[in-house]
Each structure stands twice: as structure tokens, then as C-alpha cells.
XYZ file of C-alpha atoms in Angstrom:
658
model
C 140.427 180.343 107.092
C 144.098 180.440 106.339
C 145.084 182.056 103.138
C 147.686 180.307 101.082
C 150.940 182.145 101.641
C 154.234 182.376 99.808
C 156.561 180.901 102.207
C 159.817 181.660 103.111
C 162.948 179.780 101.991
C 163.381 176.969 104.449
C 166.267 177.049 106.634
C 169.182 174.708 106.206
C 169.480 171.545 108.434
C 170.600 172.473 112.096
C 170.493 176.101 111.359
C 167.912 178.938 111.393
C 167.973 181.516 108.588
C 168.325 184.808 109.713
C 165.590 187.663 108.557
C 167.081 191.033 107.697
C 166.876 193.470 110.414
C 165.274 195.871 108.272
C 162.191 194.143 107.613
C 158.757 195.803 108.513
C 157.600 193.178 111.277
C 160.442 193.016 112.998
C 160.526 196.850 113.830
C 156.529 196.645 114.548
C 155.419 196.805 118.313
C 155.054 193.090 119.751
C 152.145 192.717 122.062
C 151.154 189.584 123.764
C 153.469 187.176 121.644
C 153.135 183.615 123.394
C 154.241 180.062 122.423
C 154.446 176.709 124.265
C 157.624 174.555 124.253
C 158.612 171.294 125.442
C 161.281 170.491 127.822
C 163.941 171.020 125.192
C 162.661 174.224 123.791
C 160.827 172.761 120.612
C 157.664 174.795 119.656
C 154.686 173.025 120.225
C 152.061 175.835 119.633
C 152.608 179.534 118.863
C 150.173 182.421 118.537
C 149.577 184.627 115.558
C 151.312 187.825 117.075
C 154.493 185.803 117.755
C 154.673 184.308 114.534
C 153.892 187.784 112.619
C 157.079 189.220 114.590
C 159.384 186.155 113.653
C 158.020 186.654 110.119
C 157.418 182.799 109.811
C 154.209 180.953 109.384
C 152.955 178.934 112.316
C 153.686 175.685 110.422
C 157.414 176.793 110.066
C 157.829 177.513 113.707
C 156.085 174.325 115.085
C 158.735 171.509 115.659
C 161.667 174.101 115.361
C 163.762 175.222 118.600
C 162.528 178.310 119.655
C 165.548 179.566 121.517
C 167.433 179.205 117.939
C 164.711 181.223 116.123
C 165.535 184.124 118.623
C 169.082 183.522 118.572
C 169.202 184.237 114.744
C 167.703 187.469 115.044
C 170.861 188.754 116.982
C 174.145 187.352 118.124
C 174.085 189.384 121.199
C 171.080 187.473 122.414
C 172.580 183.923 122.200
C 174.328 184.177 125.590
C 171.581 185.188 127.778
C 169.126 183.133 126.127
C 171.539 180.177 126.685
C 171.445 181.059 130.480
C 167.764 181.342 130.661
C 167.346 177.653 128.932
C 169.677 176.398 131.641
C 167.938 177.713 134.434
C 165.198 175.822 136.536
C 163.096 178.231 138.309
C 159.442 178.254 137.901
C 159.273 181.723 136.585
C 161.881 183.958 135.068
C 161.894 187.124 132.973
C 164.741 188.556 130.694
C 164.962 191.883 129.064
C 166.687 191.972 125.505
C 167.818 194.831 123.406
C 167.621 194.585 119.666
C 170.321 196.711 118.402
C 170.120 198.300 114.674
C 172.536 199.804 112.324
C 170.566 203.098 112.951
C 171.382 203.838 116.627
C 168.258 205.812 117.109
C 166.027 202.823 116.594
C 167.101 200.192 119.065
C 164.277 198.033 120.443
C 163.815 196.522 124.051
C 161.643 193.323 124.625
C 160.703 191.176 127.723
C 160.737 187.166 127.559
C 158.775 185.809 130.511
C 158.991 181.981 130.771
C 156.860 179.477 132.927
C 157.861 175.965 133.751
C 155.444 173.288 134.573
C 156.529 169.720 134.484
C 157.685 168.780 130.787
C 156.224 172.099 129.225
C 157.355 175.674 128.921
C 155.131 178.672 128.516
C 156.733 181.814 126.994
C 155.331 185.161 126.483
C 157.406 187.931 124.649
C 156.524 191.701 124.291
C 157.882 195.037 123.384
C 158.931 197.283 126.013
C 160.066 200.930 126.753
C 163.853 201.351 126.847
C 164.926 201.711 130.470
C 166.108 205.368 131.619
C 169.795 204.559 131.381
C 169.257 203.749 127.780
C 167.143 206.848 126.917
C 169.903 209.144 128.728
C 172.563 207.622 126.676
C 171.020 208.061 123.386
C 170.063 210.880 121.002
C 166.590 210.887 122.893
C 168.416 212.668 125.877
C 169.124 215.577 123.769
C 165.661 215.831 122.470
C 164.070 215.305 125.950
C 166.799 216.745 127.938
C 164.572 219.432 129.325
C 161.333 219.314 131.140
C 159.408 221.600 128.713
C 160.788 219.239 125.887
C 159.168 216.224 127.589
C 155.941 218.006 128.549
C 155.667 219.069 124.807
C 156.175 215.384 123.712
C 153.794 213.989 126.143
C 151.162 216.566 125.200
C 151.739 215.928 121.449
C 151.293 212.391 121.916
C 147.951 212.915 124.026
C 146.814 215.072 121.126
C 147.538 212.785 118.537
C 145.702 209.864 120.199
C 142.711 212.157 120.762
C 142.703 213.149 117.176
C 143.066 209.669 115.844
C 140.430 208.411 118.325
C 138.019 211.356 117.145
C 138.488 210.649 113.527
C 137.861 207.015 113.918
C 134.479 207.580 115.851
C 133.416 210.242 113.601
C 134.341 208.904 109.960
C 131.726 206.719 108.488
C 134.380 204.035 107.415
C 135.668 201.301 109.600
C 139.424 200.765 109.864
C 141.413 197.538 110.984
C 144.548 195.915 110.665
C 144.411 192.087 110.075
C 146.811 189.219 110.486
C 147.337 186.564 107.961
C 144.700 184.297 109.587
C 142.031 187.159 109.355
C 142.133 187.705 113.112
C 142.577 191.497 113.910
C 145.235 193.259 115.756
C 143.163 196.427 115.789
C 140.031 197.593 114.594
C 138.009 200.959 115.060
C 135.067 200.752 117.513
C 132.282 201.247 114.699
C 132.803 197.903 113.533
C 130.409 196.880 115.823
C 127.753 199.079 114.335
C 128.166 197.438 111.071
C 128.791 193.908 112.044
C 127.268 193.582 115.451
C 130.540 192.065 117.038
C 132.536 194.461 119.445
C 136.018 195.241 118.125
C 137.694 193.654 121.149
C 136.071 190.262 119.857
C 137.673 190.494 116.437
C 141.159 189.937 117.770
C 140.156 186.590 119.284
C 138.920 184.502 116.570
C 140.199 184.046 113.173
C 137.077 182.684 111.637
C 135.077 185.757 112.685
C 135.719 187.311 109.349
C 134.531 184.700 107.078
C 131.506 184.068 109.237
C 130.500 187.660 108.831
C 131.027 187.809 105.022
C 127.884 186.761 103.094
C 128.255 182.879 102.164
C 127.732 183.574 98.235
C 130.647 186.206 98.266
C 133.175 184.074 100.249
C 134.666 181.879 97.411
C 135.228 184.945 95.212
C 136.738 186.867 97.880
C 139.405 184.280 98.901
C 140.572 183.771 95.350
C 141.128 187.757 95.270
C 143.028 187.831 98.484
C 145.336 184.701 97.208
C 146.035 186.809 94.131
C 146.902 189.925 96.320
C 149.240 187.881 98.346
C 151.024 186.299 94.990
C 151.119 189.713 93.699
C 151.292 192.175 96.344
C 148.832 194.367 94.589
C 145.954 196.316 96.508
C 142.518 195.347 96.364
C 139.051 197.777 95.973
C 135.804 195.736 95.720
C 132.439 195.589 97.112
C 130.756 192.646 98.789
C 128.045 191.740 101.228
C 128.209 191.333 105.121
C 125.621 190.034 107.260
C 124.955 191.696 110.887
C 125.542 188.928 113.572
C 122.607 190.037 115.579
C 119.985 191.470 113.311
C 120.938 189.386 110.127
C 120.814 192.697 108.056
C 122.804 192.611 104.856
C 124.915 195.407 104.064
C 127.176 196.302 100.994
C 130.911 197.334 101.866
C 133.483 198.931 99.799
C 136.666 197.528 101.079
C 140.367 198.725 100.127
C 142.745 196.051 101.350
C 146.528 196.619 101.138
C 148.641 193.457 101.902
C 151.848 193.919 103.748
C 154.545 191.634 102.446
C 158.016 190.767 104.107
C 161.272 190.992 102.211
C 161.448 187.218 101.971
C 157.805 187.085 100.362
C 155.897 186.307 103.623
C 152.393 187.720 104.048
C 152.550 189.684 107.317
C 148.940 190.946 107.430
C 146.556 193.523 105.813
C 145.765 196.993 106.340
C 141.841 197.519 105.334
C 139.279 200.094 105.275
C 135.451 199.502 104.760
C 132.962 201.962 103.744
C 129.048 201.236 104.140
C 127.742 201.621 100.354
C 124.508 199.486 100.886
C 122.145 202.111 99.656
C 124.369 203.317 96.799
C 124.689 199.759 95.741
C 121.198 198.753 95.686
C 120.172 202.008 93.809
C 122.841 201.269 91.098
C 121.632 197.804 90.858
C 118.080 198.944 90.280
C 119.202 201.442 88.037
C 121.158 199.176 85.805
C 118.272 196.729 85.346
C 115.612 199.332 85.014
C 115.916 199.798 81.475
C 116.052 196.196 80.690
C 112.909 195.653 82.715
C 111.077 198.400 80.712
C 111.841 196.879 77.565
C 110.835 193.467 78.806
C 107.630 194.704 80.208
C 107.034 196.142 76.668
C 107.634 192.871 75.027
C 105.827 190.450 77.460
C 102.810 192.963 77.240
C 102.803 192.609 73.569
C 103.181 188.715 73.526
C 100.259 188.624 76.224
C 98.005 190.721 73.908
C 98.754 188.206 70.997
C 98.312 185.266 73.364
C 94.968 186.746 74.369
C 94.091 187.040 70.769
C 94.764 183.640 69.912
C 92.933 182.290 73.071
C 89.995 184.264 72.096
C 89.915 182.929 68.553
C 90.142 179.282 70.173
C 87.120 180.085 72.301
C 85.183 181.525 69.634
C 85.833 178.721 67.275
C 85.013 176.026 70.050
C 81.817 177.903 70.758
C 80.678 177.906 67.073
C 81.598 174.148 66.784
C 79.911 173.380 70.178
C 76.698 174.919 69.138
C 76.367 172.761 65.969
C 76.964 169.243 67.685
C 74.298 167.427 69.756
C 74.927 167.009 73.579
C 75.434 163.198 72.992
C 78.017 163.819 70.372
C 81.609 162.252 71.000
C 83.101 165.573 70.348
C 80.656 167.594 72.687
C 82.634 167.059 75.954
C 86.006 168.024 74.334
C 84.791 170.898 72.706
C 83.318 172.036 76.115
C 86.628 171.563 77.819
C 88.339 173.729 75.006
C 85.673 176.448 75.424
C 86.136 176.386 79.294
C 89.871 176.437 79.198
C 90.630 178.901 76.740
C 87.991 181.325 78.434
C 90.111 180.900 81.667
C 93.283 181.406 79.990
C 91.984 184.654 78.313
C 90.999 185.815 81.815
C 94.446 185.088 83.262
C 96.296 186.804 80.647
C 93.897 189.868 81.018
C 94.877 189.803 84.797
C 98.598 189.911 83.773
C 98.035 192.872 81.318
C 96.222 194.668 84.090
C 99.036 194.236 86.270
C 101.277 195.990 83.565
C 98.856 198.761 82.787
C 98.463 199.609 86.615
C 100.050 202.758 87.645
C 100.603 203.981 91.257
C 99.221 207.115 92.744
C 95.478 207.035 92.173
C 93.090 205.940 94.912
C 89.647 204.606 94.551
C 86.978 202.883 96.387
C 87.389 198.978 96.495
C 85.993 195.834 98.076
C 88.699 194.201 99.860
C 87.043 190.739 99.328
C 87.130 191.325 95.568
C 90.775 192.468 95.479
C 91.879 189.270 97.343
C 89.830 186.867 95.383
C 91.345 188.573 92.126
C 94.865 188.373 93.194
C 94.723 184.967 94.954
C 93.383 183.301 91.460
C 96.433 184.976 89.577
C 99.084 183.913 92.310
C 97.663 180.471 92.476
C 98.554 179.910 88.742
C 102.190 180.987 89.348
C 103.405 179.573 92.633
C 104.224 175.685 92.820
C 101.333 173.255 92.970
C 102.362 171.913 96.406
C 101.221 175.036 97.798
C 97.484 175.315 98.083
C 96.078 178.476 98.220
C 92.800 178.919 100.360
C 90.529 182.066 101.035
C 88.320 182.844 103.944
C 86.325 185.904 103.011
C 84.286 188.022 105.459
C 80.407 187.817 104.734
C 80.375 191.768 105.058
C 81.316 193.994 102.261
C 84.873 195.573 103.245
C 85.007 199.074 101.737
C 88.559 200.588 101.600
C 89.865 203.713 99.777
C 93.645 203.097 98.558
C 95.813 202.538 95.538
C 94.900 199.324 93.939
C 98.079 198.855 92.182
C 100.287 199.098 95.676
C 97.776 197.031 97.501
C 98.270 194.190 94.468
C 101.913 194.620 94.843
C 101.756 194.205 98.675
C 99.708 191.010 98.536
C 101.597 189.174 95.781
C 104.980 190.000 97.322
C 103.514 188.454 100.769
C 102.064 185.410 98.921
C 105.309 184.756 97.172
C 107.430 184.961 100.442
C 104.815 182.556 102.120
C 105.333 180.116 99.094
C 109.114 180.275 99.504
C 108.570 179.532 103.247
C 106.993 176.132 102.332
C 109.727 174.146 100.114
C 107.814 170.956 100.856
C 104.462 172.313 100.462
C 101.641 173.564 102.694
C 98.663 175.753 102.884
C 98.559 179.536 102.055
C 95.661 181.085 103.372
C 94.220 184.610 102.713
C 91.638 185.954 105.379
C 89.851 188.979 105.507
C 87.734 190.521 108.479
C 86.113 193.636 109.839
C 87.204 194.345 113.406
C 85.266 196.848 115.870
C 87.880 196.688 118.416
C 91.587 195.974 117.921
C 93.711 193.351 119.629
C 96.989 193.962 121.134
C 99.726 193.528 118.642
C 103.374 192.941 118.808
C 105.999 193.281 115.984
C 103.969 195.929 114.203
C 104.914 198.961 112.068
C 102.705 201.815 110.947
C 99.685 203.251 112.982
C 96.541 201.075 113.787
C 93.467 202.897 112.178
C 90.536 203.742 114.337
C 87.781 201.071 114.774
C 85.917 199.919 112.606
C 88.830 198.692 110.326
C 89.503 195.980 108.084
C 92.138 193.164 108.335
C 93.763 191.064 105.599
C 95.648 188.094 106.804
C 98.178 186.155 104.909
C 99.134 182.937 106.642
C 101.365 179.921 105.770
C 102.336 176.739 107.250
C 105.881 176.990 106.314
C 109.139 177.126 108.326
C 108.818 180.153 110.349
C 110.659 183.511 111.263
C 113.286 183.138 114.096
C 112.200 185.256 117.141
C 115.223 187.498 117.122
C 114.523 188.476 113.726
C 110.902 189.574 114.040
C 111.760 193.028 115.251
C 113.923 193.622 111.936
C 111.920 191.997 109.207
C 110.305 195.324 107.944
C 113.830 197.276 107.954
C 115.359 197.982 104.547
C 117.946 195.610 103.166
C 116.904 192.912 106.099
C 116.922 189.436 104.428
C 117.624 185.841 105.456
C 117.637 184.933 101.841
C 120.877 184.137 99.992
C 119.545 186.204 96.944
C 116.955 188.517 98.527
C 117.323 192.291 98.247
C 115.862 192.813 101.482
C 113.087 195.449 100.072
C 110.230 193.503 99.727
C 108.611 193.664 103.406
C 110.012 197.053 103.547
C 108.209 198.308 100.511
C 104.922 196.586 102.017
C 105.431 198.507 105.202
C 105.934 201.876 103.369
C 102.670 201.110 101.412
C 100.532 200.393 104.118
C 101.922 203.288 106.361
C 101.096 205.664 102.988
C 97.157 204.314 103.455
C 97.242 205.294 107.372
C 97.461 201.739 108.102
C 99.838 198.924 109.923
C 101.213 195.793 109.384
C 101.997 192.960 111.968
C 103.385 189.785 111.896
C 103.122 186.670 114.193
C 105.474 183.509 113.654
C 106.647 180.417 115.265
C 109.555 178.155 114.055
C 108.333 175.077 112.557
C 104.696 176.101 112.710
C 104.168 178.929 110.150
C 103.860 182.869 109.848
C 100.971 185.165 109.525
C 101.252 188.595 108.293
C 98.149 191.314 109.136
C 97.405 194.203 107.117
C 95.269 196.669 108.919
C 93.450 199.432 106.865
C 90.887 201.992 107.862
C 87.394 201.010 106.618
C 86.162 203.700 103.863
C 83.074 205.924 104.975
C 82.892 207.406 101.432
C 84.209 210.895 102.540
C 87.699 210.222 101.807
C 87.507 211.306 98.041
C 85.908 214.852 99.213
C 88.632 215.245 102.125
C 91.317 214.470 99.706
C 90.144 217.068 97.085
C 89.745 219.569 99.727
C 93.451 219.043 101.082
C 94.767 219.170 97.543
C 93.001 222.629 97.023
C 94.257 224.146 100.213
C 97.674 222.803 99.454
C 97.421 224.554 96.202
C 95.996 227.938 97.559
C 98.672 227.947 100.363
C 101.596 227.276 98.166
C 103.743 230.419 97.979
C 106.361 231.535 95.383
C 109.681 232.902 96.980
C 112.757 234.423 94.814
C 115.813 233.120 96.691
C 119.008 235.196 96.043
C 122.546 234.338 97.123
C 126.003 233.194 95.892
C 126.060 229.748 94.229
C 127.109 227.257 96.981
C 125.915 224.604 99.445
C 123.973 226.932 101.711
C 121.458 228.079 98.813
C 120.892 224.743 97.747
C 120.163 223.596 101.239
C 117.892 226.573 102.020
C 116.111 225.923 98.633
C 115.453 222.403 99.545
C 114.416 223.009 102.771
C 111.744 225.741 101.826
C 110.334 223.267 99.000
C 109.947 220.618 101.353
C 107.381 222.830 103.508
C 105.338 223.810 100.304
C 107.284 226.716 99.114
C 107.865 227.133 95.310
C 111.487 228.374 95.048
C 113.104 230.288 92.003
C 116.942 230.759 92.448
C 119.018 233.583 91.337
C 122.812 233.266 91.879
C 123.975 236.529 89.974
C 122.803 239.924 90.249
C 122.885 240.205 86.316
C 120.069 237.551 85.800
C 117.769 239.181 88.338
C 115.957 241.808 86.161
C 115.121 239.126 83.544
C 113.858 236.710 86.183
C 111.457 239.344 87.576
C 110.163 240.597 84.130
C 109.516 237.277 82.648
C 106.061 236.851 83.944
C 106.470 233.288 84.826
C 106.399 233.505 88.490
C 104.044 235.584 90.926
C 106.644 235.942 93.667
C 105.095 236.498 97.275
C 108.448 237.766 98.434
C 112.302 237.801 98.033
C 114.586 236.010 100.504
C 118.393 237.156 100.447
C 121.003 235.120 102.026
C 123.429 237.471 103.770
C 126.833 235.908 103.918
C 130.002 237.322 105.599
C 131.681 239.873 103.181
C 129.415 238.872 100.266
C 130.057 241.675 97.706
C 126.635 240.693 96.033
C 124.239 241.559 98.620
C 123.837 245.271 97.972
C 123.433 244.516 94.156
C 120.741 241.871 94.772
C 118.854 244.379 97.122
C 119.174 247.218 94.458
C 117.946 244.842 91.769
C 114.992 243.908 93.719
C 113.993 247.555 94.476
C 114.651 248.819 91.148
C 112.465 246.203 89.197
C 109.625 245.474 91.559
C 107.054 247.523 93.738
C 106.061 246.469 97.107
C 107.733 242.903 97.056
C 108.428 241.959 100.644
C 112.201 241.126 101.365
C 113.492 238.788 103.845
C 117.152 238.581 104.828
C 118.576 235.374 106.309
C 121.782 235.770 107.969
C 124.362 232.922 107.406
C 127.542 232.878 109.469
C 127.192 236.521 110.808
C 125.068 238.650 113.169
C 122.882 241.700 112.326
C 125.591 243.980 113.744
C 127.848 242.892 110.781
C 125.526 244.332 108.291
C 125.630 247.833 106.584
C 122.996 250.069 107.652
C 122.009 250.372 104.138
C 121.267 246.944 103.862
C 119.681 246.466 107.121
C 117.313 249.516 106.537
C 116.222 247.874 103.056
C 114.775 244.559 104.057
C 111.516 244.131 105.678
C 112.225 240.980 107.846
C 115.593 239.598 109.354
C 116.209 235.855 110.174
C 119.007 235.430 112.458
C 121.482 232.704 111.698
C 120.943 230.731 115.210
C 117.202 230.790 114.687
C 115.378 227.353 114.773
C 113.920 226.235 111.563
C 110.451 225.948 113.351
C 110.573 229.349 114.444
C 112.007 230.715 111.127
C 109.026 228.818 109.147
C 106.592 230.401 111.649
C 107.981 233.957 111.136
C 108.089 233.540 107.544
C 104.438 232.403 107.029
C 103.326 235.184 109.505
C 105.074 237.665 107.496
C 104.052 236.546 103.846
C 100.276 235.927 104.934
């Protein structure tokens, strides 16, 4: 796509308007500029680098005489260019010097021409000045000695290495874009974000718009047009789709348009930062309050509706008992009674969904759960989709969180309905397996047999083969309005219950998801209680002392993640109050020994004065044990070195506090 540009003023007839030497594009390095000319030198086609350097649009250049465009740049070029035009050799080249009012910034270019029948092929690029030019200029004074040349060369290598290191290590993507949205340059990590190698971006102008999410293209194009008109920088967030995996990512883009002196768009300098997780989190938080309010409103209305249906059911039952079977109202009252009862039951199921809280496991029969959810969802999805159940003849006991299982089943059923826009059959099947089949495209851990399986199968459009490995990844979606979290949440819920989820699909035939869960043996509740008790007993409290900073926070978070209760003290003055409060029963104290930390002795003295027999552990941070004062080293019971692996540190700490 070509963004509309503010064109340069048209040249008078028979003349080519010269562009000021001081314009930014003319002083940029030209590489790979190419044009196709006819026999008299008129431009038939020209590539983007050359039109960018000439500071004219391709439309302005095509049809004009190429040699006149070049001659308008410098009067000194006209004579050698005329000689080049009049020659007839198949291949020729010409070096040209572009002088500048600043004698320090003259530029050199090479023009290569190939003649074939009626066409001329021209290539133009920047080159380094010849040695004689360097010797006659101020560069000879700067690089006159061997040491100066060596130093300049080393600085150049160092600068290139630093730039390369920054581009590879920074989480952002940096690129320079031409007006047609092809790229002159892109940092290598653009491939990780888009699936397209950096080298490929320079070849196709439409590559950019193929990566941008289709729903964001119109607004983005309007913003770019406004930026061209005003010359203002743009900072916004939009979606892109990975060319290979199809994953949708949110990027924060800062775009700076480069405009020439005569108002021509020369290109963009752009930075991308992947903000997918932050954006999704912000969107979910921004709607959480409204969803909570909406849930309360709908729950209240559901209660009222259920009461109305209960009244209708009761009244119809009363009237029905007063009429004979052959009475003309009997059939109608029976239908009212039946439908009002079904409506009350449906509303009650909706209320149960609202009231359910995750986190509590119980023993369930998978067949009953599937029957209940299938009945509810069949009332919601379009009638063109027929819901069928094929339940096992056996009772299928499972021990899990009912609310989470409902969420998984409902989400998979709604996805299946979306995959059948023209209608189809949605089948829910339950089964028990003494042996496990070989599965592809599976996430989680297959439970040991015997296990139970829930299959949700549709006759829809199917999933492309290349997408099957990615559909359970976060933010992957093929829907224009999907969040990419539905199947990921299903995967997390199944894995939490020591199960697995797999998928089989064929385009044009349909898709089946299989949820594999361990069959309950009714000892799970006892095991869960015992594990909770062991965890409660094993949990130890540690007083963590150190200067406020990132290391203190990281150490506290690390220990908490390994079942330690942590209370932090950042100043020696607050230590006595913490120790005397009685709110904690500390197993020991851990001090962070940072280089030259004046508070270390104060912390240690405070612990010894205010407690008896408390074990003190010293963790070294950025220093060795040799750097410690003897008073500190002798006052602690255990020293953990700075380079000690985390696993070894945990083992030593556990053994020490036991």
C-alpha cells in the first residue's frame, strides 16, 4: 500500500527543479538504486531506494528524463553524464563527486549502465572517496598517522559491535521504513515477533500490511496519513499476526516520519515493543468492574424470572387439577406447566454458574456433569447446531473442581458452534479407558489407566494442520475478535487436575477435543488433606533483614515460592518492635551481606540483643566471605556464598533450620 503523500512542486516544462543540497535524503547513503530507461533516457521504472534519494515519488520520476534529474543535482555532473549518454558500449561506469558548501562532507557515487537493444539498465550507489580525495581533504589531517587510522578503525568496529549487541538484547524491534512500507533496515529480532526474516522485509512493500491485524489496518492507515500531513510522531498500540504460527501479539509502536524540505515523505523510523501480556491484562482489568456489576444485575433478574416461572407453574398446576382430561383447556395448561418447569430449571442452572467458586474439589460423575452442561448450552447456541450426547454405560467418578470443568466444557462447545456457521452436529462423548492410545497434539500429562475421557466433536470447518501445535498457546487465535485465551485456560485447568487435553482435526471434516482425566479411587480427598497438613507443618517463618532494594525483594519472593513465610525488615530501628510483637514465631533470621553495607552490624546486634538462641544465616550479595569483618563472620551460624546455586542454598537452609 502506498500512503498518500504531499507531493513536491511540479517542475516547469522542459526543466527539472533542483532540490537543495542540504536535504536529508541527499546526504543519506545510497545503496542499490536502480532504474530502467528507454533509448532516449526516459524512466520506465525506478526502485524505492533511488526515488528516495532523488526525493521524488516514483510517479513523478516515471516518464521524465533520468539524466536531467541527475544533472539538476550538480552542474558539474552535466558534462560527464552527457558523455555517458552518447557512448554505446554495452557496459560502462562513471564515478561522480557531489560537492557541498561544507568542504568536509563531499560525497561520491558510482553509476553503472548496461545497454540492451532499446532499454538501458542503470544502477547507482554511494562509494567511499578515492585515496587521493582523502589525502587532499581534512581527513588527511585527522587520519594522517597510522595510529589515528587504527584508532578510527577500532572505534568503528566497537560502535558496530555495540549497536549489534543492543539490537539483539533489547526487547524492542527497530527498523527504518520507506514510504511504500518496505524496509531499508530491520533488527534481527523482528523475525521472532513476526515470523519473517529481517532480510525479507526489504523485498516486499506489502509485507507490513499482511502482518498487521486486518481489523487494525484502516485506523492505522488513517493515522499514517495524518502523520504525513502534519509531520508529527505517532505512538499507539495495535495487533500483528505471526506469519507462521498465527499468534496475535500487541505491539506498542513509536513512529517518526521523515519529511524533506519540500514536503516529501522520505520514510519512517520505527520502534516496536511487544506489550501483549500488559495489554490483555489492562483490557481484562478495565472490564472486570463492569462484568462484576453486570453479573450482580443478571443474577438478580434471574432470581426474579425464576420466581415468576414458579408462580406460573404453580398456577397452571392448580388450574390443571380442577379440569377434566377431556376439557379443551387441559392440553394447554399441561403445556404451560411443562414449559414453566423447564424454564425454572434452566434459570436455576444459570444461577448455579454465577454462584460457583473455583478452588473446591469434590467427587463427581462425569456423565452427570456433561448432561447438565449440554442441556444448558444447547439452549444458547444457534438451532442450526444439533447437540448430541453419547454417555458411557459405566459410572465415571472424578475428583476435581466442578466450576472449572464446566468452564472448560462450555468454552469448547461454544468454539465448536462457531466452527459450524452453516450448521452441523456437536457431539459430547464420555468413555473409560484401560489402555491409552497414541496421541498427537497433546498438552499436559496423561493419567495412568484406568482413566476417563470426554470428547467434544464437531462437524465444522476444521483447523489447519500448521496451527494444531499452537492452539493451546496463550494469545493464539484465528478469530478476528478472539482473545486467544480460551484454549489456553482449558489447558491450564486440565493440567491442574493432573490430566491432558489433545486435539484431532481435518479441514472440511471437523475437529475433536479430548480431555483425559484420572478416574477417582475415593482416596484423593484424604491425600489432599494430608498434603495440606504436611505443608502447614513444614512452613517456616524467616526474618529477612537488609537494605531496601531489588535484591531484598527478589530474595523474599524466592523464599516465599518455596514455602517459607517471610517478614522483611529494612531498617535496624524497626527490628526490636518486630521481634517483640509476638505476631511471628521465627525459625531463624537471614541477613543480606552487601558490600560496604553500614547496617549489617546494626542488624546483627539487634537480633542478638532482642532474641535468645535464634539461628542467624548470612547470605552474601556481591562479595565474598573474605570481605566480611571478623565480628560479623563470627556472629552468624551459617554463611551462604553469593555464587551458590539456588537448589544448594535451599538444601542447606532446610537442613540448618530442621
